[in-house]
PDB file of C-alpha atoms in Angstrom:
ATOM      1  CA  MET A 213     125.291  84.318  85.601  1.00  0.00           C
ATOM      2  CA  LEU A 214     123.546  85.975  88.784  1.00  0.00           C
ATOM      3  CA  TYR A 215     120.181  83.865  88.005  1.00  0.00           C
ATOM      4  CA  LYS A 216     119.783  80.482  86.055  1.00  0.00           C
ATOM      5  CA  GLY A 217     117.432  78.404  84.613  1.00  0.00           C
ATOM      6  CA  ASN A 218     114.129  78.529  86.880  1.00  0.00           C
ATOM      7  CA  ASN A 219     115.284  81.344  88.530  1.00  0.00           C
ATOM      8  CA  VAL A 220     115.743  83.670  85.489  1.00  0.00           C
ATOM      9  CA  ARG A 221     112.089  82.653  84.304  1.00  0.00           C
ATOM     10  CA  ASN A 222     110.853  83.574  87.756  1.00  0.00           C
ATOM     11  CA  LEU A 223     112.224  86.874  87.648  1.00  0.00           C
ATOM     12  CA  ILE A 224     110.721  87.439  84.287  1.00  0.00           C
ATOM     13  CA  ILE A 225     107.620  86.581  85.381  1.00  0.00           C
ATOM     14  CA  LEU A 226     107.498  88.190  88.440  1.00  0.00           C
ATOM     15  CA  VAL A 227     108.556  91.694  86.895  1.00  0.00           C
ATOM     16  CA  ALA A 228     105.610  90.737  84.387  1.00  0.00           C
ATOM     17  CA  VAL A 229     102.990  90.130  86.372  1.00  0.00           C
ATOM     18  CA  SER A 230     103.399  92.788  89.195  1.00  0.00           C
ATOM     19  CA  MET A 231     104.849  96.002  88.426  1.00  0.00           C
ATOM     20  CA  LEU A 232     106.129  98.390  91.396  1.00  0.00           C
ATOM     21  CA  THR A 233     105.119 102.147  90.488  1.00  0.00           C
ATOM     22  CA  ALA A 234     107.309 104.670  91.350  1.00  0.00           C
ATOM     23  CA  CYS A 235     105.908 107.910  93.292  1.00  0.00           C
ATOM     24  CA  GLN A 236     108.138 110.998  92.484  1.00  0.00           C
ATOM     25  CA  SER A 237     106.501 113.109  95.138  1.00  0.00           C
ATOM     26  CA  ALA A 238     107.378 110.560  98.189  1.00  0.00           C
ATOM     27  CA  PRO A 239     110.942 109.479  98.937  1.00  0.00           C
ATOM     28  CA  PRO A 240     112.146 105.923  98.822  1.00  0.00           C
ATOM     29  CA  THR A 241     111.574 104.226 101.841  1.00  0.00           C
ATOM     30  CA  VAL A 242     112.835 100.693 103.246  1.00  0.00           C
ATOM     31  CA  GLN A 243     109.652  98.980 104.785  1.00  0.00           C
ATOM     32  CA  THR A 244     110.316  97.671 108.163  1.00  0.00           C
ATOM     33  CA  GLY A 245     108.270  96.000 111.127  1.00  0.00           C
ATOM     34  CA  GLN A 246     105.564  93.488 111.640  1.00  0.00           C
ATOM     35  CA  GLY A 247     104.332  93.677 107.868  1.00  0.00           C
ATOM     36  CA  ALA A 248     107.711  94.483 105.826  1.00  0.00           C
ATOM     37  CA  GLU A 249     108.584  92.353 103.228  1.00  0.00           C
ATOM     38  CA  VAL A 250     111.844  91.012 103.681  1.00  0.00           C
ATOM     39  CA  THR A 251     113.940  88.359 101.307  1.00  0.00           C
ATOM     40  CA  PHE A 252     115.737  84.932 102.138  1.00  0.00           C
ATOM     41  CA  ASP A 253     118.285  86.705 102.463  1.00  0.00           C
ATOM     42  CA  GLY A 254     117.161  89.474 104.656  1.00  0.00           C
ATOM     43  CA  LEU A 255     116.637  92.331 102.550  1.00  0.00           C
ATOM     44  CA  HIS A 256     113.620  94.714 102.606  1.00  0.00           C
ATOM     45  CA  ARG A 257     111.392  95.922  99.551  1.00  0.00           C
ATOM     46  CA  VAL A 258     111.687  99.588  99.266  1.00  0.00           C
ATOM     47  CA  ASP A 259     108.828 101.551  98.723  1.00  0.00           C
ATOM     48  CA  ASN A 260     108.864 104.654  96.035  1.00  0.00           C
ATOM     49  CA  SER A 261     111.978 103.319  94.562  1.00  0.00           C
ATOM     50  CA  VAL A 262     112.614 104.861  91.049  1.00  0.00           C
ATOM     51  CA  VAL A 263     113.153 101.163  89.639  1.00  0.00           C
ATOM     52  CA  GLN A 264     110.529  98.361  89.679  1.00  0.00           C
ATOM     53  CA  TYR A 265     111.781  96.609  92.499  1.00  0.00           C
ATOM     54  CA  ALA A 266     114.467  97.411  95.121  1.00  0.00           C
ATOM     55  CA  TRP A 267     114.963  95.444  98.510  1.00  0.00           C
ATOM     56  CA  LEU A 268     118.201  96.958 100.720  1.00  0.00           C
ATOM     57  CA  LYS A 269     119.708  95.795 104.346  1.00  0.00           C
ATOM     58  CA  PRO A 270     118.077  97.978 106.600  1.00  0.00           C
ATOM     59  CA  ASP A 271     119.689 101.225 107.728  1.00  0.00           C
ATOM     60  CA  LEU A 272     122.105 100.580 104.971  1.00  0.00           C
ATOM     61  CA  SER A 273     124.677 103.691 104.784  1.00  0.00           C
ATOM     62  CA  LEU A 274     127.567 102.702 102.166  1.00  0.00           C
ATOM     63  CA  ALA A 275     129.936 105.904 103.769  1.00  0.00           C
ATOM     64  CA  ALA A 276     132.395 103.153 104.389  1.00  0.00           C
ATOM     65  CA  TYR A 277     132.984 102.635 100.757  1.00  0.00           C
ATOM     66  CA  SER A 278     134.750 104.708  98.264  1.00  0.00           C
ATOM     67  CA  LYS A 279     135.031 102.234  94.896  1.00  0.00           C
ATOM     68  CA  ILE A 280     133.480 100.277  93.091  1.00  0.00           C
ATOM     69  CA  LYS A 281     134.098  96.765  91.294  1.00  0.00           C
ATOM     70  CA  LEU A 282     132.033  96.474  88.520  1.00  0.00           C
ATOM     71  CA  VAL A 283     131.121  92.555  87.734  1.00  0.00           C
ATOM     72  CA  GLY A 284     129.403  91.481  84.195  1.00  0.00           C
ATOM     73  CA  ALA A 285     127.189  88.488  84.524  1.00  0.00           C
ATOM     74  CA  GLY A 286     126.120  88.280  81.137  1.00  0.00           C
ATOM     75  CA  ILE A 287     122.814  89.044  78.817  1.00  0.00           C
ATOM     76  CA  GLU A 288     119.888  86.539  78.357  1.00  0.00           C
ATOM     77  CA  TYR A 289     117.912  86.629  75.315  1.00  0.00           C
ATOM     78  CA  ARG A 290     114.120  86.010  74.934  1.00  0.00           C
ATOM     79  CA  ALA A 291     114.423  82.796  72.743  1.00  0.00           C
ATOM     80  CA  VAL A 292     112.789  83.735  69.256  1.00  0.00           C
ATOM     81  CA  ARG A 293     112.517  81.545  65.991  1.00  0.00           C
ATOM     82  CA  SER A 294     114.273  83.232  63.132  1.00  0.00           C
ATOM     83  CA  ALA A 295     112.014  85.563  61.273  1.00  0.00           C
ATOM     84  CA  ASN A 296     110.853  84.318  57.686  1.00  0.00           C
ATOM     85  CA  PRO A 297     111.849  87.887  55.239  1.00  0.00           C
ATOM     86  CA  ALA A 298     108.567  87.051  53.556  1.00  0.00           C
ATOM     87  CA  THR A 299     106.175  87.559  56.597  1.00  0.00           C
ATOM     88  CA  ALA A 300     108.460  90.259  58.467  1.00  0.00           C
ATOM     89  CA  GLY A 301     106.244  93.021  58.286  1.00  0.00           C
ATOM     90  CA  ASN A 302     103.806  90.762  60.710  1.00  0.00           C
ATOM     91  CA  ARG A 303     106.205  89.943  63.546  1.00  0.00           C
ATOM     92  CA  SER A 304     107.226  92.099  66.593  1.00  0.00           C
ATOM     93  CA  GLU A 305     110.013  90.501  67.953  1.00  0.00           C
ATOM     94  CA  PHE A 306     113.005  89.174  65.595  1.00  0.00           C
ATOM     95  CA  PRO A 307     116.059  87.204  66.939  1.00  0.00           C
ATOM     96  CA  LEU A 308     120.036  89.068  67.363  1.00  0.00           C
ATOM     97  CA  THR A 309     122.705  87.839  65.276  1.00  0.00           C
ATOM     98  CA  ASP A 310     125.915  86.837  66.865  1.00  0.00           C
ATOM     99  CA  GLN A 311     127.485  90.052  65.649  1.00  0.00           C
ATOM    100  CA  GLN A 312     124.230  92.174  67.148  1.00  0.00           C
ATOM    101  CA  LYS A 313     124.813  90.519  70.385  1.00  0.00           C
ATOM    102  CA  MET A 314     128.320  90.833  70.447  1.00  0.00           C
ATOM    103  CA  ARG A 315     128.017  94.535  69.940  1.00  0.00           C
ATOM    104  CA  LEU A 316     125.729  95.182  72.662  1.00  0.00           C
ATOM    105  CA  GLU A 317     127.745  93.466  75.178  1.00  0.00           C
ATOM    106  CA  SER A 318     130.304  95.794  74.495  1.00  0.00           C
ATOM    107  CA  VAL A 319     127.968  99.091  73.944  1.00  0.00           C
ATOM    108  CA  VAL A 320     126.805  97.664  78.071  1.00  0.00           C
ATOM    109  CA  ALA A 321     130.106  97.636  79.574  1.00  0.00           C
ATOM    110  CA  GLU A 322     131.069 100.789  77.575  1.00  0.00           C
ATOM    111  CA  VAL A 323     128.343 102.725  79.028  1.00  0.00           C
ATOM    112  CA  PHE A 324     127.795 101.694  82.524  1.00  0.00           C
ATOM    113  CA  GLN A 325     131.791 102.312  82.752  1.00  0.00           C
ATOM    114  CA  GLU A 326     131.432 105.370  81.622  1.00  0.00           C
ATOM    115  CA  GLU A 327     128.406 106.693  83.974  1.00  0.00           C
ATOM    116  CA  LEU A 328     129.589 105.075  86.985  1.00  0.00           C
ATOM    117  CA  GLY A 329     132.654 106.807  86.710  1.00  0.00           C
ATOM    118  CA  ASN A 330     131.415 109.978  86.817  1.00  0.00           C
ATOM    119  CA  SER A 331     130.019 109.274  90.739  1.00  0.00           C
ATOM    120  CA  LYS A 332     130.654 111.763  93.229  1.00  0.00           C
ATOM    121  CA  LYS A 333     131.647 109.300  96.103  1.00  0.00           C
ATOM    122  CA  TYR A 334     133.288 106.245  94.601  1.00  0.00           C
ATOM    123  CA  SER A 335     136.118 105.283  91.748  1.00  0.00           C
ATOM    124  CA  LEU A 336     136.172 102.487  89.696  1.00  0.00           C
ATOM    125  CA  THR A 337     138.664  99.660  90.179  1.00  0.00           C
ATOM    126  CA  SER A 338     139.334  96.086  89.543  1.00  0.00           C
ATOM    127  CA  GLU A 339     140.332  95.042  92.923  1.00  0.00           C
ATOM    128  CA  GLU A 340     138.446  93.173  96.382  1.00  0.00           C
ATOM    129  CA  GLY A 341     139.289  95.630  99.107  1.00  0.00           C
ATOM    130  CA  PRO A 342     137.153  96.506 102.472  1.00  0.00           C
ATOM    131  CA  ASP A 343     135.864  99.675 100.733  1.00  0.00           C
ATOM    132  CA  VAL A 344     135.118  98.256  97.553  1.00  0.00           C
ATOM    133  CA  LEU A 345     131.387  97.202  96.598  1.00  0.00           C
ATOM    134  CA  GLU A 346     130.943  94.900  94.254  1.00  0.00           C
ATOM    135  CA  LEU A 347     128.205  95.554  91.693  1.00  0.00           C
ATOM    136  CA  THR A 348     127.193  92.994  89.505  1.00  0.00           C
ATOM    137  CA  GLY A 349     125.154  93.323  86.911  1.00  0.00           C
ATOM    138  CA  ALA A 350     123.030  91.399  84.503  1.00  0.00           C
ATOM    139  CA  LEU A 351     120.570  91.851  81.346  1.00  0.00           C
ATOM    140  CA  ILE A 352     117.642  89.319  81.026  1.00  0.00           C
ATOM    141  CA  ASP A 353     115.050  88.724  78.745  1.00  0.00           C
ATOM    142  CA  VAL A 354     116.184  90.934  75.982  1.00  0.00           C
ATOM    143  CA  VAL A 355     114.331  91.031  72.842  1.00  0.00           C
ATOM    144  CA  SER A 356     115.110  92.814  69.817  1.00  0.00           C
ATOM    145  CA  ARG A 357     112.091  94.741  67.561  1.00  0.00           C
ATOM    146  CA  VAL A 358     114.080  95.593  64.666  1.00  0.00           C
ATOM    147  CA  PRO A 359     113.210  93.512  61.154  1.00  0.00           C
ATOM    148  CA  PRO A 360     116.083  92.317  59.837  1.00  0.00           C
ATOM    149  CA  GLU A 361     117.566  94.284  57.126  1.00  0.00           C
ATOM    150  CA  ARG A 362     116.300  92.583  53.669  1.00  0.00           C
ATOM    151  CA  ALA A 363     117.515  94.201  49.862  1.00  0.00           C
ATOM    152  CA  GLY A 364     114.645  95.362  47.733  1.00  0.00           C
ATOM    153  CA  ARG A 365     112.171  95.628  50.914  1.00  0.00           C
ATOM    154  CA  GLY A 366     110.646  98.886  51.639  1.00  0.00           C
ATOM    155  CA  ASP A 367     111.180 101.230  54.465  1.00  0.00           C
ATOM    156  CA  TYR A 368     110.337  99.853  58.481  1.00  0.00           C
ATOM    157  CA  TYR A 369     109.104 102.952  60.897  1.00  0.00           C
ATOM    158  CA  ILE A 370     109.322 101.577  64.200  1.00  0.00           C
ATOM    159  CA  SER A 371     108.821 103.154  67.894  1.00  0.00           C
ATOM    160  CA  SER A 372     110.878 100.945  70.120  1.00  0.00           C
ATOM    161  CA  VAL A 373     113.844  98.928  69.350  1.00  0.00           C
ATOM    162  CA  GLY A 374     113.527  96.503  71.529  1.00  0.00           C
ATOM    163  CA  SER A 375     113.276  95.942  75.543  1.00  0.00           C
ATOM    164  CA  ALA A 376     115.469  94.231  78.499  1.00  0.00           C
ATOM    165  CA  THR A 377     114.968  93.445  82.475  1.00  0.00           C
ATOM    166  CA  LEU A 378     118.039  94.765  84.329  1.00  0.00           C
ATOM    167  CA  VAL A 379     119.237  92.761  87.439  1.00  0.00           C
ATOM    168  CA  LEU A 380     121.214  94.500  89.875  1.00  0.00           C
ATOM    169  CA  GLU A 381     123.103  92.821  93.313  1.00  0.00           C
ATOM    170  CA  LEU A 382     125.203  94.807  95.338  1.00  0.00           C
ATOM    171  CA  ARG A 383     127.976  93.457  97.780  1.00  0.00           C
ATOM    172  CA  ASP A 384     130.538  93.931 100.023  1.00  0.00           C
ATOM    173  CA  SER A 385     133.828  92.598  97.958  1.00  0.00           C
ATOM    174  CA  GLN A 386     135.458  90.798 101.082  1.00  0.00           C
ATOM    175  CA  SER A 387     132.642  89.404 102.761  1.00  0.00           C
ATOM    176  CA  ASN A 388     130.487  88.539  99.613  1.00  0.00           C
ATOM    177  CA  GLU A 389     127.779  90.298 101.796  1.00  0.00           C
ATOM    178  CA  ILE A 390     124.523  90.781  99.699  1.00  0.00           C
ATOM    179  CA  LEU A 391     123.336  94.709 100.693  1.00  0.00           C
ATOM    180  CA  ALA A 392     120.942  95.815  97.953  1.00  0.00           C
ATOM    181  CA  ARG A 393     119.178  94.035  94.862  1.00  0.00           C
ATOM    182  CA  ALA A 394     117.312  95.778  92.147  1.00  0.00           C
ATOM    183  CA  ILE A 395     115.234  94.855  89.008  1.00  0.00           C
ATOM    184  CA  ASP A 396     113.960  97.025  86.278  1.00  0.00           C
ATOM    185  CA  GLY A 397     112.778  96.792  83.155  1.00  0.00           C
ATOM    186  CA  GLN A 398     113.188  99.194  80.001  1.00  0.00           C
ATOM    187  CA  ALA A 399     111.793  99.392  76.455  1.00  0.00           C
ATOM    188  CA  PHE A 400     114.298 100.801  74.172  1.00  0.00           C
ATOM    189  CA  GLN A 401     111.850 103.601  71.982  1.00  0.00           C
ATOM    190  CA  SER A 402     111.398 106.983  70.671  1.00  0.00           C
ATOM    191  CA  VAL A 403     108.626 109.179  71.316  1.00  0.00           C
ATOM    192  CA  TYR A 404     107.429 108.859  67.512  1.00  0.00           C
ATOM    193  CA  MET A 405     107.671 106.445  65.059  1.00  0.00           C
ATOM    194  CA  GLN A 406     110.784 106.434  63.142  1.00  0.00           C
ATOM    195  CA  LYS A 407     112.554 104.626  60.079  1.00  0.00           C
ATOM    196  CA  SER A 408     114.849 102.157  61.340  1.00  0.00           C
ATOM    197  CA  SER A 409     118.474 101.917  60.385  1.00  0.00           C
ATOM    198  CA  SER A 410     121.537 100.710  61.716  1.00  0.00           C
ATOM    199  CA  PRO A 411     122.684 104.348  63.317  1.00  0.00           C
ATOM    200  CA  HIS A 412     118.984 104.872  64.888  1.00  0.00           C
ATOM    201  CA  ASN A 413     118.710 101.700  66.345  1.00  0.00           C
ATOM    202  CA  ALA A 414     121.670 101.448  67.987  1.00  0.00           C
ATOM    203  CA  GLN A 415     121.616 105.564  69.196  1.00  0.00           C
ATOM    204  CA  GLU A 416     118.027 104.712  70.741  1.00  0.00           C
ATOM    205  CA  VAL A 417     119.497 101.580  72.584  1.00  0.00           C
ATOM    206  CA  LYS A 418     122.385 103.692  73.975  1.00  0.00           C
ATOM    207  CA  ARG A 419     119.873 106.227  75.338  1.00  0.00           C
ATOM    208  CA  GLY A 420     118.388 103.609  77.538  1.00  0.00           C
ATOM    209  CA  LEU A 421     121.384 102.535  78.495  1.00  0.00           C
ATOM    210  CA  ARG A 422     122.689 105.566  79.302  1.00  0.00           C
ATOM    211  CA  LYS A 423     119.249 106.327  81.633  1.00  0.00           C
ATOM    212  CA  TRP A 424     120.089 103.076  83.601  1.00  0.00           C
ATOM    213  CA  GLY A 425     123.786 103.865  84.211  1.00  0.00           C
ATOM    214  CA  ARG A 426     122.668 107.421  85.315  1.00  0.00           C
ATOM    215  CA  ARG A 427     119.868 106.409  87.710  1.00  0.00           C
ATOM    216  CA  LEU A 428     122.303 103.847  89.134  1.00  0.00           C
ATOM    217  CA  THR A 429     125.014 106.091  89.762  1.00  0.00           C
ATOM    218  CA  GLU A 430     122.545 108.623  91.473  1.00  0.00           C
ATOM    219  CA  ILE A 431     121.325 105.953  93.770  1.00  0.00           C
ATOM    220  CA  LEU A 432     124.658 104.775  94.643  1.00  0.00           C
ATOM    221  CA  ASP A 433     125.735 108.400  95.696  1.00  0.00           C
ATOM    222  CA  GLN A 434     122.342 108.655  97.678  1.00  0.00           C
ATOM    223  CA  LEU A 435     123.166 105.645  99.102  1.00  0.00           C
ATOM    224  CA  HIS A 436     126.805 106.893 100.550  1.00  0.00           C
ATOM    225  CA  GLY A 437     124.504 108.902 103.044  1.00  0.00           C
ATOM    226  CA  GLY A 438     121.785 106.176 103.477  1.00  0.00           C
ATOM    227  CA  LEU A 439     118.019 106.587 102.714  1.00  0.00           C
TER     228      LEU A 439
END
């Protein structure tokens, strides 16, 4: 995993307490100078980022790289007690079954590979090399807002199927030098209340993951020439 134990909890608290507001009218800029926010490993905070939090090496350009090695760092789920079917209508968070977790892991890998495969600057690889970036991604604080299906119950209508936080790190695949880090939270939701069903819920999750994948691909393509 990218982050374990207290580090994961600290990241969740960080995202929950202070959210970076993206300003669509201003380009992203890396903080520099005496007042710049700099991480322990030398990354500078990015203002006006399209994700909630982003840090980069100053003057970062990825022009020397032509391939990306995608590494999954796993999925961490918010601890939720099993729902009592009799009181499910009063709850807003529900545990995922082992089958749902396996399906989510499969869909996450599928969607990110497909979206990164559309990059105009990089191709995907499974090997290290001098022109290879290693992109490590993890989902943390994953929670479902979908009530469990129960025979004889009435229909449920929901606006959100769940939420998660994406944590990304970009490194040189050979030296392991850290180049960038990003954290972004997202709710997987519809514009209107929708009847809960397995096909609809799966579609909403996949749509949210594709939003992340496309945004990530666009950012990486942009960084190929530097900010």
